[in-house]
XYZ file of C-alpha atoms in Angstrom:
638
model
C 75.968 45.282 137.821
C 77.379 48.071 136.576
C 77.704 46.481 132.803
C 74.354 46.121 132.890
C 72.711 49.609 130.962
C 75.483 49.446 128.812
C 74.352 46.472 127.657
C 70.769 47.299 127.362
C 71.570 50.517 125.643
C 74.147 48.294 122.625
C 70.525 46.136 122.494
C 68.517 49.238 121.509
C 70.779 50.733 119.087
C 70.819 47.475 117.020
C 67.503 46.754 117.263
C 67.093 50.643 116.033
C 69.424 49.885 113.136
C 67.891 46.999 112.318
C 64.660 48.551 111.639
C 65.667 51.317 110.396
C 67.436 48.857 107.527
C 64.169 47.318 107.366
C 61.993 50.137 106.762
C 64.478 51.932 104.474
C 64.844 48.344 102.157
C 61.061 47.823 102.115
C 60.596 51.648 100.649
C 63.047 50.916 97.984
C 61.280 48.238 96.913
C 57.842 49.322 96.877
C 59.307 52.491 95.108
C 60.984 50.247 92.793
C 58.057 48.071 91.568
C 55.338 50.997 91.805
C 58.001 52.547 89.401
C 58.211 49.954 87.134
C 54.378 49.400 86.792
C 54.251 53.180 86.321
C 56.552 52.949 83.209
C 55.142 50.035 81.966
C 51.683 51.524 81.990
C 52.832 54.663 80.260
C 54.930 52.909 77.557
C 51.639 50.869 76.892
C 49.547 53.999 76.156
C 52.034 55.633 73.905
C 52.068 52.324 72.106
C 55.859 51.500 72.335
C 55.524 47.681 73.336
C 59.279 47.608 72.336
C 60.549 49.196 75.496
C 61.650 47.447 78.665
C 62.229 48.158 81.873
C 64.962 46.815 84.623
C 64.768 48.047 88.252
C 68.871 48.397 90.037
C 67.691 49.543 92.852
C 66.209 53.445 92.583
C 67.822 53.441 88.862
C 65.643 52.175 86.456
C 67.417 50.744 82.835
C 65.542 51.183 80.118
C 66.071 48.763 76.984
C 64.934 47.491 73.662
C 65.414 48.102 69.636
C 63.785 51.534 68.658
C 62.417 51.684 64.767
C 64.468 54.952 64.998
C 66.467 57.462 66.467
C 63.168 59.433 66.613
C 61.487 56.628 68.675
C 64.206 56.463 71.292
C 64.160 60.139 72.110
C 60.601 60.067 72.502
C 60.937 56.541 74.645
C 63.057 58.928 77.296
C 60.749 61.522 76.852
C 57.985 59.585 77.862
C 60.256 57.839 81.165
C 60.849 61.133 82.190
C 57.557 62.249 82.667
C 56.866 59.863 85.195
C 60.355 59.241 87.112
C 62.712 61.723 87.503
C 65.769 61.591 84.811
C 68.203 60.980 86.999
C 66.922 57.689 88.147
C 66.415 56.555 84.342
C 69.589 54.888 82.153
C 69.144 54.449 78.490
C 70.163 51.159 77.354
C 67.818 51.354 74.031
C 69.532 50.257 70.371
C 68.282 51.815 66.996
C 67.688 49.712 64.130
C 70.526 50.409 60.948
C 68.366 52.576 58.704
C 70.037 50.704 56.050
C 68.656 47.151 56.960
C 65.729 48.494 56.803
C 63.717 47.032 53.425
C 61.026 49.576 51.692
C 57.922 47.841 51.681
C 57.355 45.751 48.128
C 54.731 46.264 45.898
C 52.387 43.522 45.340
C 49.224 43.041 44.470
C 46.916 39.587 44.602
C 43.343 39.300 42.497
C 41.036 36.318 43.959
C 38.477 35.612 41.954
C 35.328 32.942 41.871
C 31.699 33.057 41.735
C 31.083 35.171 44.719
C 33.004 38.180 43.117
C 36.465 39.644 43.668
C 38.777 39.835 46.361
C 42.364 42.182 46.108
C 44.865 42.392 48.593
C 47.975 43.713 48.515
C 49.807 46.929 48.563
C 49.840 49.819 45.319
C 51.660 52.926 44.675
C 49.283 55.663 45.528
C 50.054 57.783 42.403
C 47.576 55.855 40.363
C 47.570 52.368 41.589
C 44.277 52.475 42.437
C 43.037 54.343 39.776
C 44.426 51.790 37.294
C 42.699 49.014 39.820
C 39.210 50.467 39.262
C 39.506 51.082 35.344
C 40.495 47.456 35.344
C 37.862 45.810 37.083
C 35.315 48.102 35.188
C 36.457 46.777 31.765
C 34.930 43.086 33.197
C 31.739 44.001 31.818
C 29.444 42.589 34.218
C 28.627 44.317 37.817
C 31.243 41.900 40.481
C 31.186 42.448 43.392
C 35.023 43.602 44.821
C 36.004 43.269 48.048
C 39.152 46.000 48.256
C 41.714 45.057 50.796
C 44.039 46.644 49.089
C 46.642 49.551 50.674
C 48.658 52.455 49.146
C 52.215 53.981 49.961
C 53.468 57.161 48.283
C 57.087 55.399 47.017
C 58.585 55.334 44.089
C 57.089 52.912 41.100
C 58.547 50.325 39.818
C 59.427 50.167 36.209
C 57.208 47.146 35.054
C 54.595 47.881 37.525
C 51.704 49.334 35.692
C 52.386 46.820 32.321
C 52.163 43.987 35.544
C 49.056 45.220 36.887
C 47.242 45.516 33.437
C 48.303 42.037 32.326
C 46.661 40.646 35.127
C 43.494 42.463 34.903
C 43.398 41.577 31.075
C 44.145 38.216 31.675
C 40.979 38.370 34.879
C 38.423 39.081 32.336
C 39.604 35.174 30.824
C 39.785 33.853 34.337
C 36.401 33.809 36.034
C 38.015 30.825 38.807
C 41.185 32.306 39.284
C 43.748 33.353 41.672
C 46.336 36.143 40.249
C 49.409 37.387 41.800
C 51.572 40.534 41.025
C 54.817 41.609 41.357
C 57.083 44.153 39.655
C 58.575 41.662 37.095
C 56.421 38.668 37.681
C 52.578 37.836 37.487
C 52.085 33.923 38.722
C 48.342 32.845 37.371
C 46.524 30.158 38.989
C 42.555 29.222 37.247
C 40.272 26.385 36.798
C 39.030 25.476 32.873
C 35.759 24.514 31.731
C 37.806 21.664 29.468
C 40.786 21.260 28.066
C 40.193 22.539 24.791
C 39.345 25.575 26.843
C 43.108 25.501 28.955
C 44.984 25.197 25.697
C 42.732 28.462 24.011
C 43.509 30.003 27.607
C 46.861 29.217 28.205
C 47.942 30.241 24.208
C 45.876 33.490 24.180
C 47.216 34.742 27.532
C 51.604 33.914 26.897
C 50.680 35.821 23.565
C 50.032 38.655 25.378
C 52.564 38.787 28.371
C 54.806 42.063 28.213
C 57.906 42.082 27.683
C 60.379 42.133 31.214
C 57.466 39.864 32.764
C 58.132 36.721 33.949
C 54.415 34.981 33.856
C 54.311 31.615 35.730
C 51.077 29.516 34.238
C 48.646 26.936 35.833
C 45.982 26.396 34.642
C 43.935 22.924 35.162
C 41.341 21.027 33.732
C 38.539 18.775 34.641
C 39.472 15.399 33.184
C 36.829 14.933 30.236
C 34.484 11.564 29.789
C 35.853 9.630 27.120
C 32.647 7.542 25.533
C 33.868 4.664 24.296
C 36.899 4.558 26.545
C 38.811 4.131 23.198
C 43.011 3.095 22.365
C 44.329 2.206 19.409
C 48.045 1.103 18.442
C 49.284 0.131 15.254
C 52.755 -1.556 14.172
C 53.989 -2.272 10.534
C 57.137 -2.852 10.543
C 59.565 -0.138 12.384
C 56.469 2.068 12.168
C 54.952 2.254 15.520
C 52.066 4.748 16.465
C 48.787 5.969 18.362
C 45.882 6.357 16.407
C 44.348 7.081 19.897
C 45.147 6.997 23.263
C 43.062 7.067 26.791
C 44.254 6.538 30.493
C 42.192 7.234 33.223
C 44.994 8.201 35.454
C 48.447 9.665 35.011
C 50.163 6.255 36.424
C 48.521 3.995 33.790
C 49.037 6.644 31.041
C 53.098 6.486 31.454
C 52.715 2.896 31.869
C 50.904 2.337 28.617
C 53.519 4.793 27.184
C 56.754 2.592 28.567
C 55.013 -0.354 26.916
C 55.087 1.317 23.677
C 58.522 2.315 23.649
C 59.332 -1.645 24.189
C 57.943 -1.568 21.054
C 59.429 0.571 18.925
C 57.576 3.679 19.439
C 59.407 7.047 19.917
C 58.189 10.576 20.556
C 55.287 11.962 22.555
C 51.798 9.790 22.676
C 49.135 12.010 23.281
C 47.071 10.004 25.674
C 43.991 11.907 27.060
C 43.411 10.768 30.522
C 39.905 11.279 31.236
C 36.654 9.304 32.991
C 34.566 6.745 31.502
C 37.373 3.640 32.086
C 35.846 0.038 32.222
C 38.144 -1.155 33.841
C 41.018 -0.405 37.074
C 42.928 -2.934 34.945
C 43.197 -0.801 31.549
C 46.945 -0.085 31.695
C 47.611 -3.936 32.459
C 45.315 -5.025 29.318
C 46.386 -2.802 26.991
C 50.086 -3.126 27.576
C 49.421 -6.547 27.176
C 47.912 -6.415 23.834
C 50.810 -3.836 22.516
C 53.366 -7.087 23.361
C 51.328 -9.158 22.132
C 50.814 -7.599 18.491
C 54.907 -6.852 18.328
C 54.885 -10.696 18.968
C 52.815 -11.164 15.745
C 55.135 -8.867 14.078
C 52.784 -5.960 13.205
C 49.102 -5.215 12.788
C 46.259 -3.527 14.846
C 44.669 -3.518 18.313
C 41.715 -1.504 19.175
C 40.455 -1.268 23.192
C 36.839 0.111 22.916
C 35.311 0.531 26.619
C 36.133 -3.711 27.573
C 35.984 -4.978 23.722
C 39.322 -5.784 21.894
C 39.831 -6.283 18.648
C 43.068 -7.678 17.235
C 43.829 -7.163 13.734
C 47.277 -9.161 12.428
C 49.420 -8.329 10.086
C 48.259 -11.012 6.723
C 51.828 -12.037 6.580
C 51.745 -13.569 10.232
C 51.818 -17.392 10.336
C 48.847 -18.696 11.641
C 50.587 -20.866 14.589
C 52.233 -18.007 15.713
C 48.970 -16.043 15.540
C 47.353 -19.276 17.708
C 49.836 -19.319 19.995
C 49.746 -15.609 20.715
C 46.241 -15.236 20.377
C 45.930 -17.706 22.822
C 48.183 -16.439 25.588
C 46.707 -12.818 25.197
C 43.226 -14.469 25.854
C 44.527 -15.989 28.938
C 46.084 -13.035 29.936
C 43.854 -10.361 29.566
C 41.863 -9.401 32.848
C 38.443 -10.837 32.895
C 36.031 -7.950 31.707
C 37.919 -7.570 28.889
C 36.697 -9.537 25.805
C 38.782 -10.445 22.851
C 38.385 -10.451 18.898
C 41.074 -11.671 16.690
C 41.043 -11.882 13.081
C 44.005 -12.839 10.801
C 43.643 -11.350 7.293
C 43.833 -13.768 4.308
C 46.668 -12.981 2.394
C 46.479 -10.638 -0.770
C 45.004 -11.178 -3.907
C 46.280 -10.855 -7.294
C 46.583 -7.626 -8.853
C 44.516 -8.452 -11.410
C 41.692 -9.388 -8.726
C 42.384 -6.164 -7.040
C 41.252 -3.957 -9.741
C 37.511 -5.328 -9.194
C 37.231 -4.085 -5.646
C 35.018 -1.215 -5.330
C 35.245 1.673 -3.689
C 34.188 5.260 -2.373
C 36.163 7.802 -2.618
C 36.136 11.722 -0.975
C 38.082 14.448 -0.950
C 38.194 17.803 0.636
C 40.171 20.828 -0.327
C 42.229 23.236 1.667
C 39.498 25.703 0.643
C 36.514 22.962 2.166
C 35.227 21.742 -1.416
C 34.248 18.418 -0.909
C 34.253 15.906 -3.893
C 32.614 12.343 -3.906
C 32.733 9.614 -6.309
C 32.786 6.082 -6.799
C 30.306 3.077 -6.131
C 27.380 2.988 -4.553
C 24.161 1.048 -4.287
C 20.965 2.936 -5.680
C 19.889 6.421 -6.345
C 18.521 6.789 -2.940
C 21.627 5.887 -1.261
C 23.462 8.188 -3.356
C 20.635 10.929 -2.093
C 21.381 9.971 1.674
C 24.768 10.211 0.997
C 24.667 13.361 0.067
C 22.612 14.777 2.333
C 24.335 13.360 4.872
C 27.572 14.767 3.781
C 26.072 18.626 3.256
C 25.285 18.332 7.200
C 28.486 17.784 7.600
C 30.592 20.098 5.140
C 27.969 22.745 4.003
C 25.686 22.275 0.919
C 27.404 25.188 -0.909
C 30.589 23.038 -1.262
C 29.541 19.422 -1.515
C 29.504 18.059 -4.696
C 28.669 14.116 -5.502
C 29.354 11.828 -9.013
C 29.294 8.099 -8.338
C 27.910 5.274 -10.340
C 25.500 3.372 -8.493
C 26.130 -0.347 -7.779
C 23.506 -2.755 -6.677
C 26.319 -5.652 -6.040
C 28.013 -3.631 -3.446
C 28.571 -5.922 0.373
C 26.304 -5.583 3.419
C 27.030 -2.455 5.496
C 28.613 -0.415 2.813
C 26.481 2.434 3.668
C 27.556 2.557 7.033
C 31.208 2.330 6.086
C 30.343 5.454 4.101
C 28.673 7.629 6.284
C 31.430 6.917 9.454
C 34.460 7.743 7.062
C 32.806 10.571 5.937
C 32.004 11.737 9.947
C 35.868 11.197 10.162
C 36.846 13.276 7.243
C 35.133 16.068 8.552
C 37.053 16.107 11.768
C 40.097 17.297 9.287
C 40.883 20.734 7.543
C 41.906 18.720 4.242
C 41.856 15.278 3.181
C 41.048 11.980 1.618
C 38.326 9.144 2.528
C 38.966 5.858 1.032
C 36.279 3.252 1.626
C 36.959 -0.148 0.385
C 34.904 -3.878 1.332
C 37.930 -4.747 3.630
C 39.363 -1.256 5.087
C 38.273 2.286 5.677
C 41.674 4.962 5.287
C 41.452 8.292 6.349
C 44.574 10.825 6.065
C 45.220 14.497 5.924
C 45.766 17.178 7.831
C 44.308 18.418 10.583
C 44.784 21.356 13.496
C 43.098 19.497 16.429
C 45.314 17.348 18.658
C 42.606 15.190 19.253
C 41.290 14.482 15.710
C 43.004 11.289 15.188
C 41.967 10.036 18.463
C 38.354 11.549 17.817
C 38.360 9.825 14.203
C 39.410 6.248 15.241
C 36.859 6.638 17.843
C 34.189 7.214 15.651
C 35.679 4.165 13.338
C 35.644 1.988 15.865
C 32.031 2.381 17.780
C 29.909 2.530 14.000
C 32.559 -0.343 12.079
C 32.411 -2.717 14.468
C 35.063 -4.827 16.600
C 36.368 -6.999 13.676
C 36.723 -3.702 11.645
C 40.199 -2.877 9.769
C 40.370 1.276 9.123
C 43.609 3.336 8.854
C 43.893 6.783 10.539
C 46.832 8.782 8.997
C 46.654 12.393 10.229
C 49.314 15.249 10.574
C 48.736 18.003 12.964
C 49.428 21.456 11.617
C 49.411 24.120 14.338
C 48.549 26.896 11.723
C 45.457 24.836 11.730
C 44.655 25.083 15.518
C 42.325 27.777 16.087
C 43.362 27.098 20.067
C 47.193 28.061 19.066
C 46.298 31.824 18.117
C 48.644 31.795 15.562
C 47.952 34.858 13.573
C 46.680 35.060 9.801
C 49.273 36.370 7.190
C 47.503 39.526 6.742
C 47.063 39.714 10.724
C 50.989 39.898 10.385
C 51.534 41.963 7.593
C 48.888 44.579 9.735
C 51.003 44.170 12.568
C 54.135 44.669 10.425
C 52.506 48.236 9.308
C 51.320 49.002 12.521
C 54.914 49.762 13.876
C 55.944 51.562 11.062
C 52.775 53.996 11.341
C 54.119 54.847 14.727
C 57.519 55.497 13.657
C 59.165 55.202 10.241
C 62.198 54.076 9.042
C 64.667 56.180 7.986
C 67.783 56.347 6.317
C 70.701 58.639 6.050
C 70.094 61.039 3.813
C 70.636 60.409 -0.576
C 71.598 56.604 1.179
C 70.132 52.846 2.346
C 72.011 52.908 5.875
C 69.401 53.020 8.067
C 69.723 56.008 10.678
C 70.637 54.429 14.400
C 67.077 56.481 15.686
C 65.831 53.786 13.581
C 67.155 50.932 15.350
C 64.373 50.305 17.670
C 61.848 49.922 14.969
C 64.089 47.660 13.116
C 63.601 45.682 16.604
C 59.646 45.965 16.868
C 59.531 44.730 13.187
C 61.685 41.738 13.857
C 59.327 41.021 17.377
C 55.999 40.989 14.958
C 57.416 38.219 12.963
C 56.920 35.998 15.730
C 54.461 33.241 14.506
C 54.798 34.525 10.880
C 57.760 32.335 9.899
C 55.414 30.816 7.286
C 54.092 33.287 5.045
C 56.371 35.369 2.405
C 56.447 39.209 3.189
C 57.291 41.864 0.081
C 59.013 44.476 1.512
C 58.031 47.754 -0.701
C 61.014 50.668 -0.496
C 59.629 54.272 -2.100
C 60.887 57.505 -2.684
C 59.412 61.021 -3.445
C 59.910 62.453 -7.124
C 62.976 64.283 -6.458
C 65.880 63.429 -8.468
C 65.729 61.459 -11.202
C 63.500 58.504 -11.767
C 66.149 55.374 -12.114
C 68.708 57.031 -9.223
C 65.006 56.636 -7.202
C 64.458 53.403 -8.083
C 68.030 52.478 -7.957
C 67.613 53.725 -4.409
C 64.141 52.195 -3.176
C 65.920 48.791 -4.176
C 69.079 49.173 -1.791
C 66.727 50.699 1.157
C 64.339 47.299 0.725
C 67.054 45.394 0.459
C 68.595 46.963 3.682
C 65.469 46.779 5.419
C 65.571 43.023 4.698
C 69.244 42.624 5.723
C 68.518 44.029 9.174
C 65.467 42.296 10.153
C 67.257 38.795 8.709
C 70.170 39.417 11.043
C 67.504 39.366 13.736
C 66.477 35.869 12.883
C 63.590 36.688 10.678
C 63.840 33.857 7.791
C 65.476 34.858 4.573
C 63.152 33.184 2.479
C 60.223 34.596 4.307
C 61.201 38.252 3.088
C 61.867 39.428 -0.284
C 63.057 43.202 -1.441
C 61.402 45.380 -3.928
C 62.267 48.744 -4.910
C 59.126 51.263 -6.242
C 61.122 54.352 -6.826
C 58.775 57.044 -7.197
C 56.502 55.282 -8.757
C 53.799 54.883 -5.924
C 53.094 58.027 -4.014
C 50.814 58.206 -1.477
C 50.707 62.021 -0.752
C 51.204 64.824 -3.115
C 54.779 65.363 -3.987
C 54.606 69.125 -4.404
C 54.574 69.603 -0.515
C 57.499 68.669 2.102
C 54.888 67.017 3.978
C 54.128 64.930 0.977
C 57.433 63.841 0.016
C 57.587 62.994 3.361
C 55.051 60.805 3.454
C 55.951 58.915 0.063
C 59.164 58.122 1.622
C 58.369 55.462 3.216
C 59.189 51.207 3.688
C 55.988 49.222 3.312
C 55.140 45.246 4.045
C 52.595 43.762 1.653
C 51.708 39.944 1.955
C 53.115 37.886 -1.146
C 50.056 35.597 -2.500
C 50.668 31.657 -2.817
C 53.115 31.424 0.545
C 55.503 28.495 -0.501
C 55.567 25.133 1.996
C 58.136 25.529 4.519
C 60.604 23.072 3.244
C 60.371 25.048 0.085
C 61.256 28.138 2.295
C 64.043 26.164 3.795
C 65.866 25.160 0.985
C 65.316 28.579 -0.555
C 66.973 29.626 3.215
C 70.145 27.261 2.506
C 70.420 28.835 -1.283
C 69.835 32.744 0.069
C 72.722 31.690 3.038
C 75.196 30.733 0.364
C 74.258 33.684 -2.240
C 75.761 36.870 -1.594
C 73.304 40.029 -0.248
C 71.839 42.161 -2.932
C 72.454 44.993 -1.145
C 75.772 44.266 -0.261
C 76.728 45.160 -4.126
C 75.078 48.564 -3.876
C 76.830 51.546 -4.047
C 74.080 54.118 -2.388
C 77.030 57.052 -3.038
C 76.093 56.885 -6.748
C 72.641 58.342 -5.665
C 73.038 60.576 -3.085
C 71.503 63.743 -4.647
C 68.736 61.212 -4.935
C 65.628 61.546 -2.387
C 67.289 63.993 -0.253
């Protein structure tokens, strides 16, 4: 019995321990979490969502990347506020200062009917500045919606040149969607028509700066094409589109690829547009391109579902049957065929009888008519009819009148004369079996728009012949500048810096270097014309050392810029001496002044396979001013 407190009293002392464990491991715990909840509360008010926390018992770890150094100190800061410091452990990283990017300039213009939109981020030394004078050049009141932030870094280099490029470029753009970077502007926009893209898209690479990269897309609504009109011709190895219309981008390549089985080589310039009779266009009309290179040559016209087939006159007629035949079966069902085999020529002698009308027009748009027709009131109509077309001022008419003439001569007339005026020069030939048309033209579409018009007012059985050439100095669309627009561009650099020379020689100073540069740059697009380059001195010295020495400075002048790729035969030297002043010699500032290199245009530019071969000569002949000796005149122009 006498065990018995001894027992009782071990009982107590565990049971003591055991709640005293208890107690003491519930208080760190609820110390612990009302901890933690206090940090994460605090962290949450200073905004730094980056921290974490993680309880070890009463020491509390504290972790996470901090921005900076800056931000961790003040994370610890903050911890220690509410827990004491000695319960808190930093376990925080810092971010490498040196991964860290700047932030990028950039800059993006949104623009549609309901106004203008920019987002993006600008220097705030005159970003926005440059933003506003932009967008108040539009014209018209838009309405702006300005998303747009600024940061005091440095600028970029190309960044102001960027920004106005795409705000010139906006005023063009009224459905557009610009974007801006230091060295690259990316343009997206929406045409009324695609003469309007190609104006567009020329107008605005003219103008990109130099050091920008300018990425273009600009799109078109697909136009109607009334009649739905292709036309292919073969004589012999010569294969070609008179026109060309797909109504999707599928059945253009496949009416290409038919072509080319053909014969034909280069690019067909097939407008895809609306207006298609058929889902079965491609099919028909590569169909009747085999079927005419089985005849061996002649003509096929597709207007809207009506084909006409025109053979060459030197195809036998079974062959003609048997291919006629097969096409017929062939073609889908809306389509509706027209064949005619030409009888073969007459005699020479027979061929002098045929009559015919005959109209020219100029380069300069004086139009000449002459030949056959009926009475005097057709020849009135005629005439009339033409002035609409060309201007009264430069229509002229002289034919004989003819009462023997076929039916429907007048309306051969008056649709080859609608052709001719589709074309910048040229010559309408109207005869009782054909209609020709050639010349020159500087629309893409003309020869499409001409057979077009030949086709719908001829007739399906009709034989005409479209022979055009495109001429992109023509093309109002390809902003290719006049020669005096380049001469005035020419002159422009010089009046902000001249040329100069070493002095009493032609060696053209090296401070001079960078407008030998800009002069070579405005030749761009002025390949074609023939520039005089004018060298002039001041009166000192005498007069033939002067001229001696305007000569070698031209010719230098001309040596330099051909070096740059400007064409030799586009530029010829001339020396003035003293001859020309423009200022008063009796003043430095004067002499000065008549010192000087000059561009003048040279009238009657020569055709560019005349400048070529002059090119080839001038590459062979040795350089004028290579057999100059300026030291003989250096007392000269000092």
């Amino acid at each position: 019995m006498s065990r018995l407190p001894t027992v009782i009293a071990t009982a107590c002392f565990a049971v003591a321990g055991a709640a005293a464990w208890g107690t003491a491991h519930f208080g760190a715990g609820w110390i612990e979490t009302r901890s933690v909840q206090a940090l994460d509360k605090v962290f949450a008010q200073e905004a730094l969502d980056w921290v974490e926390v993680y309880p070890d018992g009463l020491i509390l770890n504290v972790t996470g990347t901090a921005p900076s150094e800056a931000a961790r100190f003040r994370a610890i800061t903050v911890a220690g506020t509410v827990v004491g410091s000695g319960r808190i452990v930093d376990a925080m990283d810092v971010i490498d200062p040196e991964s860290i990017a700047p932030p990028r300039f950039s800059l993006e213009i949104l623009r549609n009917d309901m106004g203008i939109s920019l987002i993006g981020l600008v220097p705030s030394d005159g970003g926005r500045a440059q933003l506003s004078e932009g967008l108040a050049n539009l014209g018209a009141e838009v309405p702006v919606t300005d998303m747009v932030e600024q940061t005091a870094r440095d600028v970029p280099e190309n960044w102001a040149d960027a920004v106005d490029f795409a705000l010139r470029s906006l005023r063009d753009l009224p459905r557009s969607k610009i974007s801006v970077s230091k060295d690259r502007v990316e343009i997206t926009a929406i045409a009324d028509s695609a003469e309007q893209k190609a104006t567009l898209e020329a107008a605005i690479a003219r103008r990109a700066p130099a050091g920008i990269a300018l990425a273009m897309s600009i799109s078109a609504p697909r136009p109607v094409i009334t009649p739905f009109t292709l036309r292919f011709t073969k004589d012999g190895d010569a294969v070609a589109f008179d026109a060309c219309s797909a109504d999707t981008d599928a059945a253009r390549d496949q009416i290409v690829r038919a072509a080319a089985g053909v014969g034909f080589e280069g690019k067909a310039d097939c407008v895809v547009g609306l207006g298609v009779p058929s889902a079965s266009w491609a099919d028909a009309v590569s169909l009747g391109i085999t079927a005419l290179d089985d005849l061996g040559g002649g003509t096929i016209t597709f207007s809207d579902a009506d084909v006409t087939l025109i053979a060459a006159d030197t195809t036998p007629q079974s062959t003609f049957d048997r291919t006629i035949g097969q096409l017929e079966s062939d073609l889908p069902d809306v389509f509706s065929l027209h064949s005619v085999l030409p009888p073969k020529p007459e005699s020479s002698a027979a061929q002098a009888e045929v009559p015919e009308f005959v109209a020219t027009r100029s380069p300069e748009g004086i139009v000449q008519m002459r030949g056959r027709l009926s009475d005097v009131a057709q020849e009135a109509a005629v005439l009339s009819f033409a002035r609409a077309h060309f201007g009264s001022e430069d229509t002229y008419i002289a034919t004989r009148q003819d009462p023997e003439l076929p039916n429907g001569w007048p309306a051969r007339v008056f649709a080859g004369l609608e052709a001719l005026s589709h074309l910048n020069n040229g010559t309408l030939i109207v005869q009782p079996s054909t209609v020709e048309v050639r010349g020159d033209t500087g629309s893409r579409t003309a020869r499409a728009d001409m057979s077009r018009i030949l086709s719908s007012k001829l007739g399906e059985s009709a034989d005409f012949s479209v022979a055009v050439i495109y001429d992109e100095l023509l093309d109002p669309t390809a902003n290719i500048p006049t020669p005096e627009e380049c001469v005035a561009r020419m002159n422009a650099v010089l009046e902000v810096k001249k040329i100069t020379f070493e002095p009493g020689s032609a060696d053209i100073d090296n401070s001079a270097v960078d407008q030998v540069e800009r002069l070579a740059a405005a030749f761009e697009d002025c390949d074609r014309i023939r520039v005089e380059i004018g060298g002039h001195t001041d009166s000192q010295g005498r007069e033939e050392m002067n001229l001696n020495l305007s000569q070698q400075r031209a010719d230098a002048v001309r040596s330099a810029l051909v070096d740059r790729g400007v064409e030799p035969a586009a530029l010829q030297a001339v020396g003035y001496g003293e001859t020309q002043p423009i200022e008063d010699n009796g003043t430095e500032e004067g002499r000065e002044a008549n010192r000087r290199i000059a561009f003048r245009l040279v009238p009657n530019p020569v055709p560019a396979a005349a400048l070529a071969a002059e090119a080839a000569a001038s590459a062979e002949a040795p350089d004028a001013g290579e057999t100059a000796d300026p030291s003989q005149e250096a007392a000269a122009d000092e």
